Coordinates of C-alpha atoms in Angstrom, one line a residue:
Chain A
X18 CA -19.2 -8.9 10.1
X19 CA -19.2 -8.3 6.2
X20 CA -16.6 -7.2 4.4
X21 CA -18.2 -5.8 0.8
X22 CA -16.3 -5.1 -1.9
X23 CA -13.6 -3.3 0.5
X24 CA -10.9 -1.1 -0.9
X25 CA -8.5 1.3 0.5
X26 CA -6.3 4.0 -1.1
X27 CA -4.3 6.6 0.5
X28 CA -4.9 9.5 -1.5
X29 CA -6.7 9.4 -5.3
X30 CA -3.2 9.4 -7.2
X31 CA -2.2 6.4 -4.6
X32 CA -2.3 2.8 -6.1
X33 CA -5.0 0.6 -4.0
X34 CA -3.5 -0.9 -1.1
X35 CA -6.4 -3.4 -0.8
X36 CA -8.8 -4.0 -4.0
X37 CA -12.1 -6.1 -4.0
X38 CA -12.5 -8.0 -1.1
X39 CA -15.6 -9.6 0.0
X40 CA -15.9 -11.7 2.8
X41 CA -18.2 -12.9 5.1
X42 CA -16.5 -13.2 9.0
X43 CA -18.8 -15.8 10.9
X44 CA -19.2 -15.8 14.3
X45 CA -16.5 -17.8 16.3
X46 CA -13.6 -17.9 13.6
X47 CA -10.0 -18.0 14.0
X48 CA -8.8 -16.3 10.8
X49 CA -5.2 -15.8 9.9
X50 CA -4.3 -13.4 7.8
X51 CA -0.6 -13.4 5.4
X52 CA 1.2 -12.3 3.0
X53 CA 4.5 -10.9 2.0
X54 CA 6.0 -7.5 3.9
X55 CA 4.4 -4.2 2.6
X56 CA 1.1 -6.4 0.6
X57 CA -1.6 -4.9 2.7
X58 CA -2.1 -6.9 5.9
X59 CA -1.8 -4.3 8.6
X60 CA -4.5 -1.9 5.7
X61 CA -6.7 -5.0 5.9
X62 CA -6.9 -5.7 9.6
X63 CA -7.6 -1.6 10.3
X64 CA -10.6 -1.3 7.7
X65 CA -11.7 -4.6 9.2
X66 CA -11.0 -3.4 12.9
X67 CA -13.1 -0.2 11.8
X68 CA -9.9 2.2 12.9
X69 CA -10.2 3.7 9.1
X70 CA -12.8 4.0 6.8
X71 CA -12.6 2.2 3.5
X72 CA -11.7 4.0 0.5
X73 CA -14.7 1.6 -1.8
X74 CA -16.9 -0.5 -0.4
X75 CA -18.3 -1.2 3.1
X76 CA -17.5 -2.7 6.4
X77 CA -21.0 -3.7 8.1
X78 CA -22.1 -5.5 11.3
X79 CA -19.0 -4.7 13.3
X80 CA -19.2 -5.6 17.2
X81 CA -17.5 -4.4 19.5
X82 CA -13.7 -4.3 18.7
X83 CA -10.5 -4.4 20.2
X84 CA -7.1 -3.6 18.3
X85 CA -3.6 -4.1 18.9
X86 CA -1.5 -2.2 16.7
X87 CA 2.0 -3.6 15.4
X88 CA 4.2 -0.9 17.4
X89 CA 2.6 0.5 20.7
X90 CA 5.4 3.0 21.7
X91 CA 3.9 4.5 24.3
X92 CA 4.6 8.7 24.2
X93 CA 1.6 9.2 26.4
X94 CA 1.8 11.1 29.9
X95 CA 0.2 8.6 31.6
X96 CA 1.4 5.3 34.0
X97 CA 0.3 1.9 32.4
X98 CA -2.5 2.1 34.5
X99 CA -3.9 4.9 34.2
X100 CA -4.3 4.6 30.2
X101 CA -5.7 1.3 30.8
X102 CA -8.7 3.3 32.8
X103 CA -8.9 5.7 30.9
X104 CA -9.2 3.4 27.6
X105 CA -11.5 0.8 30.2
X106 CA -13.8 4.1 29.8
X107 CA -13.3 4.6 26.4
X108 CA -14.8 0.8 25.7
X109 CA -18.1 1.4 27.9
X110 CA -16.3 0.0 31.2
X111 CA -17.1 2.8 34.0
X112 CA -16.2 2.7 37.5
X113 CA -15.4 -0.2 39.6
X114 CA -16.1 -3.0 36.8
X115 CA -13.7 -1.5 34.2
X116 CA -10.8 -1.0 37.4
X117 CA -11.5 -4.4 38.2
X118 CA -10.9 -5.9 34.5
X119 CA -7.9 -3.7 34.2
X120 CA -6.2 -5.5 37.5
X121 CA -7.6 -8.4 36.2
X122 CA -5.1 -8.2 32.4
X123 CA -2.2 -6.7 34.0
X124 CA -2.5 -9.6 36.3
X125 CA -2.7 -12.4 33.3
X126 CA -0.1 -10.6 31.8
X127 CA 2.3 -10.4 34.4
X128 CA 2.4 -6.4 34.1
X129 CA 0.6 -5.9 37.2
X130 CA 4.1 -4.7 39.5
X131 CA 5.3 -2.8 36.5
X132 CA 1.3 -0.9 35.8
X133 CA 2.6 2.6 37.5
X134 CA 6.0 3.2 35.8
X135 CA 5.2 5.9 33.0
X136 CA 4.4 4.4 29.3
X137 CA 7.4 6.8 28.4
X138 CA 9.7 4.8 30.6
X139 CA 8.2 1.3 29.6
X140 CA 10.0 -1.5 28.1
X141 CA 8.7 -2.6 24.3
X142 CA 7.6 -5.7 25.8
X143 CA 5.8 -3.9 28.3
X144 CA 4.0 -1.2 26.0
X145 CA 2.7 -4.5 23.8
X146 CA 1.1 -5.8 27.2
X147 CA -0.8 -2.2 27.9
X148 CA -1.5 -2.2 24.2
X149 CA -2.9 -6.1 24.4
X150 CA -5.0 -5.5 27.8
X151 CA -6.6 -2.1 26.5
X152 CA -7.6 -5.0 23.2
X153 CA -8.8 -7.4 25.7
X154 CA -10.8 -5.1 28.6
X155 CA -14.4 -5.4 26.5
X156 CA -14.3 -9.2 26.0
X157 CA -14.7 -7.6 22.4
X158 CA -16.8 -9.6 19.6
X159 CA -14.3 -9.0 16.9
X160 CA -9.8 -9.1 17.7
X161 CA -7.9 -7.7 15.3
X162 CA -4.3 -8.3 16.3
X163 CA -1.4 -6.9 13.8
X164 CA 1.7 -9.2 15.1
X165 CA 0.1 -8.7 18.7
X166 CA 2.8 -11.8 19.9
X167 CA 6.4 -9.7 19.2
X168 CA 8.5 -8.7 22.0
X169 CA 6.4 -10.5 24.6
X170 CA 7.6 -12.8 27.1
X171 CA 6.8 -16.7 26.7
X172 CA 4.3 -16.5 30.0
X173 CA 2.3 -13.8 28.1
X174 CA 2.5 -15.2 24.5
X175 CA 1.0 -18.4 26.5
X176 CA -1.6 -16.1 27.9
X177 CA -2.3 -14.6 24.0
X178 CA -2.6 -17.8 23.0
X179 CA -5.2 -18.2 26.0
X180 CA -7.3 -15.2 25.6
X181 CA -7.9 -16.1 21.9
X182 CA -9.0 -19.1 22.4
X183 CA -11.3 -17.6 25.0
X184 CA -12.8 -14.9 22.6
X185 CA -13.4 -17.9 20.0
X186 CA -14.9 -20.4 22.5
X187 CA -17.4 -17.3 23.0
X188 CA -18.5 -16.6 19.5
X189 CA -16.0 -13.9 18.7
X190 CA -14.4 -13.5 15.9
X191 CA -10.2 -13.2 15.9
X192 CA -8.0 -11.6 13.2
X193 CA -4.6 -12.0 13.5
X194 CA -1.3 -11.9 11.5
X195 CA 1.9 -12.9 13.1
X196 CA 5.6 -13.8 11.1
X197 CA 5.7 -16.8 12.6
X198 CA 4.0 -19.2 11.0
X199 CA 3.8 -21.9 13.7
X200 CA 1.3 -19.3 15.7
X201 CA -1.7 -20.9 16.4
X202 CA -0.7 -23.1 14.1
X203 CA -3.3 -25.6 13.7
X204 CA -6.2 -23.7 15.0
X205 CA -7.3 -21.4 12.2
X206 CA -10.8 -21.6 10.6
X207 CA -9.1 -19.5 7.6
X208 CA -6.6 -18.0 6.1
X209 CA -6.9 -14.5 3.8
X210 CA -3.7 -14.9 1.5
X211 CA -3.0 -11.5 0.3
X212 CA -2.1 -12.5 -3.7
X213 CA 0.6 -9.5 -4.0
X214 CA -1.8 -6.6 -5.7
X215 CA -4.1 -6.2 -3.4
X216 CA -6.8 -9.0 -3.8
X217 CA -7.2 -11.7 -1.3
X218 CA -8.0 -15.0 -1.2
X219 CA -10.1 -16.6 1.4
X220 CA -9.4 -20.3 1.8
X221 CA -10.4 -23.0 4.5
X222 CA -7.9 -23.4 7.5
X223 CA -6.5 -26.7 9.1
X224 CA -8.8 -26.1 12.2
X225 CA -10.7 -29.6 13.1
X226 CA -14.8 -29.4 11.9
X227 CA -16.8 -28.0 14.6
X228 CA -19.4 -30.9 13.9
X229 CA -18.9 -34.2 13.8
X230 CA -18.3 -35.6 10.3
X231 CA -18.7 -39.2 9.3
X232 CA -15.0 -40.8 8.7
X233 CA -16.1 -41.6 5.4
X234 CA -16.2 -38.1 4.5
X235 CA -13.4 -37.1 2.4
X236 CA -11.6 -33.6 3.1
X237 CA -11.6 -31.6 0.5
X238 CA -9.5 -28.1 1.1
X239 CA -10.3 -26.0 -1.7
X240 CA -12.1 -26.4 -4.9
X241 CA -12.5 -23.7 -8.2
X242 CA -15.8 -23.1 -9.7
X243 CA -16.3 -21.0 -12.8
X244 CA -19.9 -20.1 -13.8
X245 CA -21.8 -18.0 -16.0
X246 CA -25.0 -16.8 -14.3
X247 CA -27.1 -13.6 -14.5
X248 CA -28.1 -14.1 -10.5
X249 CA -24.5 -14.4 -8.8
X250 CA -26.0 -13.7 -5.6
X251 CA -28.4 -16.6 -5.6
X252 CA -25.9 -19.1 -6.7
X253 CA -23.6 -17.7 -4.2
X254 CA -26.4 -18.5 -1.4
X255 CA -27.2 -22.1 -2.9
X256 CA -23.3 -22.9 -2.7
X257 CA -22.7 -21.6 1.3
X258 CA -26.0 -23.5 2.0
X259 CA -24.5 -26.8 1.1
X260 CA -23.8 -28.9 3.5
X261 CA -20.1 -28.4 4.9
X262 CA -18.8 -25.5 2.8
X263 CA -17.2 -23.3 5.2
X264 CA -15.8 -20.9 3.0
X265 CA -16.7 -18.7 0.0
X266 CA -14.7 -16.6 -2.4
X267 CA -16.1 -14.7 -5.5
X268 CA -14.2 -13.0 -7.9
X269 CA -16.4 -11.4 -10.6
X270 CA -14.9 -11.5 -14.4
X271 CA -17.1 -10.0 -16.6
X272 CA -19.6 -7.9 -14.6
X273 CA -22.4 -7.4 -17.4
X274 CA -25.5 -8.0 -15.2
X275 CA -27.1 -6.3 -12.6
X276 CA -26.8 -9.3 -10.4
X277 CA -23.2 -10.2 -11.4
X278 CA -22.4 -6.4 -10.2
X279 CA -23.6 -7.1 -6.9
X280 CA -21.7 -10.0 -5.9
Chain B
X6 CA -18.4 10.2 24.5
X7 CA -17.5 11.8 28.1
X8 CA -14.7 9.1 28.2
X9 CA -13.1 10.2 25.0
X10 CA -13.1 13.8 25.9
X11 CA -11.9 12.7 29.5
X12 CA -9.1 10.8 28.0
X13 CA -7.9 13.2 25.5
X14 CA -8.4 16.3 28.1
X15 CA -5.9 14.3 30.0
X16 CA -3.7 14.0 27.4
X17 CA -3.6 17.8 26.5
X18 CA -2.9 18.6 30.5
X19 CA -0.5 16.4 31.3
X20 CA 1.6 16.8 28.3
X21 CA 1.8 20.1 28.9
X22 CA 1.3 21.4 25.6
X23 CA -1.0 24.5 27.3
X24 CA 1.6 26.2 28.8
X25 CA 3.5 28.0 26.1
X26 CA 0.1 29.1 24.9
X27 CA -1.3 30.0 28.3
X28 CA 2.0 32.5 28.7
X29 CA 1.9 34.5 25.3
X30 CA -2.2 34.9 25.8
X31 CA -1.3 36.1 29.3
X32 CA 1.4 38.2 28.4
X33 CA -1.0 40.0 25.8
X34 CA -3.8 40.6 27.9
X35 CA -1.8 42.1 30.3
X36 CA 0.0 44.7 27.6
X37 CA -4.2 45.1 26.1
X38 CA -5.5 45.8 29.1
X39 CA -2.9 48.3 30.1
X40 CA -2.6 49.9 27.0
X41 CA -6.5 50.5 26.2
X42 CA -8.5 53.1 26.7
X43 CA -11.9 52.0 27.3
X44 CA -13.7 48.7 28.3
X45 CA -14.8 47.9 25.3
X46 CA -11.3 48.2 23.5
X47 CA -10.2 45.8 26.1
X48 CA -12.6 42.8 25.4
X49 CA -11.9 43.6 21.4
X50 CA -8.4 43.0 22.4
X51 CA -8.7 39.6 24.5
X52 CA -11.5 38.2 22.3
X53 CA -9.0 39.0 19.4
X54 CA -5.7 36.7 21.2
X55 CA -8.6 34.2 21.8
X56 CA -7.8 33.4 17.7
X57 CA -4.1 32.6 18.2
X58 CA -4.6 30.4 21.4
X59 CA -7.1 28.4 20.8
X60 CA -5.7 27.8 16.9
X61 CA -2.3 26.6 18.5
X62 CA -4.3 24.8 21.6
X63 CA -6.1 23.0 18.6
X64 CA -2.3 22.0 16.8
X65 CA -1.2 20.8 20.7
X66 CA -3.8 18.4 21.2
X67 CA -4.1 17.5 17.6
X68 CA -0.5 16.4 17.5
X69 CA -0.6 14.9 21.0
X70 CA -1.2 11.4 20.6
X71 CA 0.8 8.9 18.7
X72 CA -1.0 7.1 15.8
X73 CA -0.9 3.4 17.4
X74 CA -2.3 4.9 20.4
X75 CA -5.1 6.7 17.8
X76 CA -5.8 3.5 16.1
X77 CA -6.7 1.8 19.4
X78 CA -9.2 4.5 20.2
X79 CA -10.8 4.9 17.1
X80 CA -11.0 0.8 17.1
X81 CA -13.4 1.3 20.7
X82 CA -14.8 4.1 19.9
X83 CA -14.8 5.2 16.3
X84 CA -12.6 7.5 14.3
X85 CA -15.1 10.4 14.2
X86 CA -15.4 10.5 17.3
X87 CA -12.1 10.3 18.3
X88 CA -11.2 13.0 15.8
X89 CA -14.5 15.3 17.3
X90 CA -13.1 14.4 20.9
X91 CA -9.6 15.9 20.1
X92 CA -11.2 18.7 18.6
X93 CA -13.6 20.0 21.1
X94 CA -11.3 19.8 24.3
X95 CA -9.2 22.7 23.0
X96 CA -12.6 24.3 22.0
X97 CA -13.5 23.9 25.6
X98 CA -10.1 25.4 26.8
X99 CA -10.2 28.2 24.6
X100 CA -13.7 29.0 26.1
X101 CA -12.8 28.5 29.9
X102 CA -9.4 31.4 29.3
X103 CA -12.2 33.1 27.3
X104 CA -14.6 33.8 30.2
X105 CA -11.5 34.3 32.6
X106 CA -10.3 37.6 30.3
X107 CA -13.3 38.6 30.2
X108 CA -13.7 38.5 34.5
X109 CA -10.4 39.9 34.4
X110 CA -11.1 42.8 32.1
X111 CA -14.1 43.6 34.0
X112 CA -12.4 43.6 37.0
X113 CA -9.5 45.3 36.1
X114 CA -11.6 48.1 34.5
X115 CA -13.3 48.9 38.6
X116 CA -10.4 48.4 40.1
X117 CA -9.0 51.3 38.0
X118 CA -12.1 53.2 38.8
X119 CA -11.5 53.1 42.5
X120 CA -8.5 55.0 42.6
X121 CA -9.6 58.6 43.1
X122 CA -10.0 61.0 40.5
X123 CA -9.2 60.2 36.8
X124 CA -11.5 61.0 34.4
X125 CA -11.0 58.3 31.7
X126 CA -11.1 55.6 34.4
X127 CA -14.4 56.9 35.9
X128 CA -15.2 56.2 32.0
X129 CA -14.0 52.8 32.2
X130 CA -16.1 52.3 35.3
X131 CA -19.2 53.4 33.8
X132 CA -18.4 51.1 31.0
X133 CA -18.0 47.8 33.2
X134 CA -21.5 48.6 34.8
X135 CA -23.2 48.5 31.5
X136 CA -23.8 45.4 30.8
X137 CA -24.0 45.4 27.6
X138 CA -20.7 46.1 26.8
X139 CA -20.0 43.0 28.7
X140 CA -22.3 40.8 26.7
X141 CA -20.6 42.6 23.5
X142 CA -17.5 41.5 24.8
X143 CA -18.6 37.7 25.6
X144 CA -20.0 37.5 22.4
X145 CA -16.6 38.6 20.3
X146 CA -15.1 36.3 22.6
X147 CA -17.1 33.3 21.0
X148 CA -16.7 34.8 17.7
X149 CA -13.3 34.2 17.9
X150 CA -12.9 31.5 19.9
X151 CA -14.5 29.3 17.1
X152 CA -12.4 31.1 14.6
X153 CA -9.2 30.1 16.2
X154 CA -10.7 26.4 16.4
X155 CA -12.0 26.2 12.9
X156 CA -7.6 27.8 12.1
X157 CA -6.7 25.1 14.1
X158 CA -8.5 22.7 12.7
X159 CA -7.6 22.8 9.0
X160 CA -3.8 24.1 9.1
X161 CA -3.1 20.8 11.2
X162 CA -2.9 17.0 11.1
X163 CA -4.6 15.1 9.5
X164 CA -5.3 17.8 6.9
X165 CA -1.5 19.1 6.8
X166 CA 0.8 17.0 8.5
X167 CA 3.9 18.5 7.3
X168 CA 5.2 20.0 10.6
X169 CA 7.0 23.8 9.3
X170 CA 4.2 23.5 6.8
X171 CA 1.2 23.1 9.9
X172 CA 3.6 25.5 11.5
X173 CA 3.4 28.6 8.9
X174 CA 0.1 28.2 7.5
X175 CA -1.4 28.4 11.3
X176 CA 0.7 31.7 11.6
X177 CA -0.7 33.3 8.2
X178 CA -4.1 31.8 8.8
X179 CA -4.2 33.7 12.2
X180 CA -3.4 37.0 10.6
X181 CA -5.7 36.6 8.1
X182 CA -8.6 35.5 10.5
X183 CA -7.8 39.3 12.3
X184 CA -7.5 41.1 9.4
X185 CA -9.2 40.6 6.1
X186 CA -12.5 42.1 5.9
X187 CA -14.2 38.7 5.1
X188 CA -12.8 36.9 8.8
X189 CA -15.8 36.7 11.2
X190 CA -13.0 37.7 13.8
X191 CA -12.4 40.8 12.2
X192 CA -15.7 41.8 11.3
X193 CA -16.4 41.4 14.9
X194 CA -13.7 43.7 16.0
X195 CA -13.8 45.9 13.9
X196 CA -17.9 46.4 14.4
X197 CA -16.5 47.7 18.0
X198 CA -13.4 49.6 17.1
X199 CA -16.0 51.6 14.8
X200 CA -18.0 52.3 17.8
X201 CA -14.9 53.1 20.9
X202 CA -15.5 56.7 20.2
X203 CA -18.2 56.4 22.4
X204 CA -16.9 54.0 25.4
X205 CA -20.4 53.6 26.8
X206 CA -22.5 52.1 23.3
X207 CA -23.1 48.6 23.3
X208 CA -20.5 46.7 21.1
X209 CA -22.7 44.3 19.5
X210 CA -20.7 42.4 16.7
X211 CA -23.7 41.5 14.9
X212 CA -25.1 38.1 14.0
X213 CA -23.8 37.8 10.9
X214 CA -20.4 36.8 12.4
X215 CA -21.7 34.7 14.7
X216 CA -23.0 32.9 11.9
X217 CA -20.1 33.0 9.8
X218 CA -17.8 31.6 12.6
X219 CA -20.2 29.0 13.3
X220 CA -20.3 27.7 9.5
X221 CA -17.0 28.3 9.4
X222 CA -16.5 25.9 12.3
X223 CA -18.7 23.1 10.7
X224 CA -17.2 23.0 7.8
X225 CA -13.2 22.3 8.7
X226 CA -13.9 20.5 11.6
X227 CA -16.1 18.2 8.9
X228 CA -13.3 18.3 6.6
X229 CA -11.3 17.9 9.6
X230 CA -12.8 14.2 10.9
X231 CA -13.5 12.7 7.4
X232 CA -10.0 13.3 7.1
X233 CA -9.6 11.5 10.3
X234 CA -11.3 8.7 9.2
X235 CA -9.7 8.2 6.3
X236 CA -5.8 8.2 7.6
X237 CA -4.2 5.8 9.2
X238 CA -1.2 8.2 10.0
X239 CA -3.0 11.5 11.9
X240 CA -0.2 13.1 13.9
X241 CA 2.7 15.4 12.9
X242 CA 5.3 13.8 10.3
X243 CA 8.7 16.2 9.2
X244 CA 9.4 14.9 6.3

């Protein structure tokens, strides 16, 4: 997935909610997304999750995705169930396949005796386990969880845990914020830091190197270059293809060339 | 895209949002067809309430489902098509009670002709076994049937999410649609009022407001899912 330049607005008189972010997502990332309340996390993870457009830029090479919004409150006239077949449709599954991967997540969830009461009637907890199972019915190439984890029992936020670990293992890609900071703590491949107007920053996480790395190797978390180039893209692509840079962030300054425009 | 449409169908039935609409277009095809005096009066009349119902159809399903449960779908599936989904099942209603008034006017109209004697409703008789009335009639039916949708669309969220706002503006846009001159409703009524004199000539509406409702259509239900797109909030607010 690429993120290009991606910003989003509501409304032309409304002050950018998100400004300028380019980021590559790489197949098999953990990323964590954070920042303070109200500094465009939840705007972030739905241009990324492709349930908006953005306002500038462009979001390309999306897979498959599954969602989980921050508050699933139900309202809809259907049992747990049957939203979870009717959404199993919605994500490709027809038939006896998608039926059997929706007993399968209310099983691992521990929803599977409560699946018939009406979403109306459902607990909070509950509602966040249909609105987690619908995310997880596709085996989805892309996660985008907003705070996925609140008002969960411990047996599920273990399964959470679980499942991402799954999607990473198999080449997805996860998004996630959460408020607690000791979520998958230790795990990420990297954290977006929202900087407070809108930009992020995109810096290496604490996960351990896929590939083994010679102890002599010194870790180095982030480092700042500033250059003056007319070809920002090539220098960009020189940088990612050294060897054990996992993680690149441009900001532009002066954008006088055609090549510094692009990047 | 049969999933979506399945889903959201689903939604608009078992919420229940049809019924109130169901009643009133009930109610005034029962007061048209009694109080008409030919055939082709009758199908000007129950193409005509197509406008309201399907318009306030459209506003049930549109403010149907909550956003969270939006942003999930259009995650799967993509926002326009979510958006398009929610859009045509009403469209689809408003065509299936569409073809019913029509069977009902038609039916109606003989069963009046039975009864011995009268001489308007041998008229009316006459008039349901020319067909071409009945095509007339099918075709103002569509006429209006994506008028209502296209009011529908673009007096209601996402485009105007201010509830008394969504409310009014449907109400005024449905008058307009079956009065001013330039409505492709009206013009399609009003082609047949012109002609009642005679109960038996054909009341074609004319292709120009077929046309007119189709473009009509196209454009708010485009303006309609970019809209949809674009939002991350999509059902009614009331502040």
């Amino acid at each position: 997935v690429q993120l290009e330049a991606v910003g989003k607005r509501y409304g032309l008189r409304q002050p950018w909610v998100v400004r300028g972010v380019s980021v590559d997502l790489r197949a098999g990332r953990l990323i964590r997304v954070s920042g303070r309340n109200g500094s465009g996390k939840s705007t972030l993870l739905r241009v990324t999750a492709g349930v908006s457009l953005p306002s500038a830029g462009k979001v390309t090479g999306r897979p498959h995705t599954g969602y989980v919004p921050e508050r699933f409150p139900g309202g809809l006239p259907f049992s747990g169930r049957e939203y979870l077949r009717h959404l199993a449709r919605v994500h490709g599954l027809r038939g006896e396949p998608g039926r059997r991967r929706v007993e399968q997540w209310l099983e691992r969830l521990g929803a599977a005796g409560y699946a018939d009461q009406s979403l109306r009637s459902m607990s909070k907890g509950m509602c966040q386990k249909m609105a987690i199972a619908q995310a997880l019915l596709p085996a989805p190439g892309l996660l985008v969880l907003d705070e996925a984890w609140t008002g969960l029992d411990q047996a599920a936020r273990g399964e959470l845990d679980a499942a991402v670990a799954e999607r990473v293992t198999a080449g997805g890609i996860v998004l996630f914020v959460d408020h607690d900071p000791a979520r998958l703590a230790g795990r990420e491949d990297e954290r977006w830091n929202f900087d407070g107007d809108g930009g992020v920053t995109v810096l290496a996480g604490p996960a351990p190197l896929a590939d083994p790395v010679p102890q002599a190797v010194r870790r180095v978390e982030s480092v700042t270059l500033r250059l003056e180039t007319t070809d920002a893209a090539g220098v960009v692509d020189q940088v990612r293809a050294i060897d054990g840079v996992r993680v690149i962030s441009v900001n532009v300054d002066g954008a006088d060339g055609p090549g510094a425009a692009e990047s | 895209v049969i999933a979506l449409l399945r889903y959201q169908s689903a939604i608009l039935l078992r919420s229940h949002r049809w019924i109130f609409p169901l009643i009133a277009y009930g109610l005034l095809i029962a007061v048209g067809a009694a109080g008409s005096t030919s055939l082709a009066e009758t199908l000007d009349w129950s193409g005509a309430m197509l406008v309201p119902f399907v318009a306030f159809l459209t506003r049930g399903m549109l403010t149907a489902e909550p956003d969270a449960a939006r942003a999930c779908v259009a995650a799967a599936a993509g926002p326009a098509r979510a958006q398009l989904a929610t859009l045509i099942v009403p469209l689809g209603g408003g065509a299936v009670l569409g073809l019913a008034a029509v069977a009902f006017d038609v039916l109606t109209a003989e069963a009046a002709a039975r009864s011995p004697g009268a001489g308007l409703a041998g008229k009316v008789a006459a008039a349901a076994d020319h067909p071409a009335i009945v095509a007339g009639g099918l075709l103002i039916a569509l006429v209006c049937l994506l008028v209502g949708s296209a009011v529908g669309a673009l007096c209601n969220p996402p485009l105007l999410r201010h509830r008394a706002a969504a409310m009014l503006s449907t109400l005024a846009a449905i008058i307009i649609a079956l009065v001013a001159d330039v409505s492709p409703a009206s013009a399609a009524i009003s082609h047949t009022t012109a002609q009642a004199a005679s109960p038996l000539a054909a009341n074609w509406p004319g292709t120009g407001s077929l046309l007119g409702a189709a473009c009509l259509l196209a454009v708010t239900w485009g303006v309609s899912v970019i809209a949809g797109t674009r939002r991350d909030t999509w059902s009614a607010s009331s502040d």
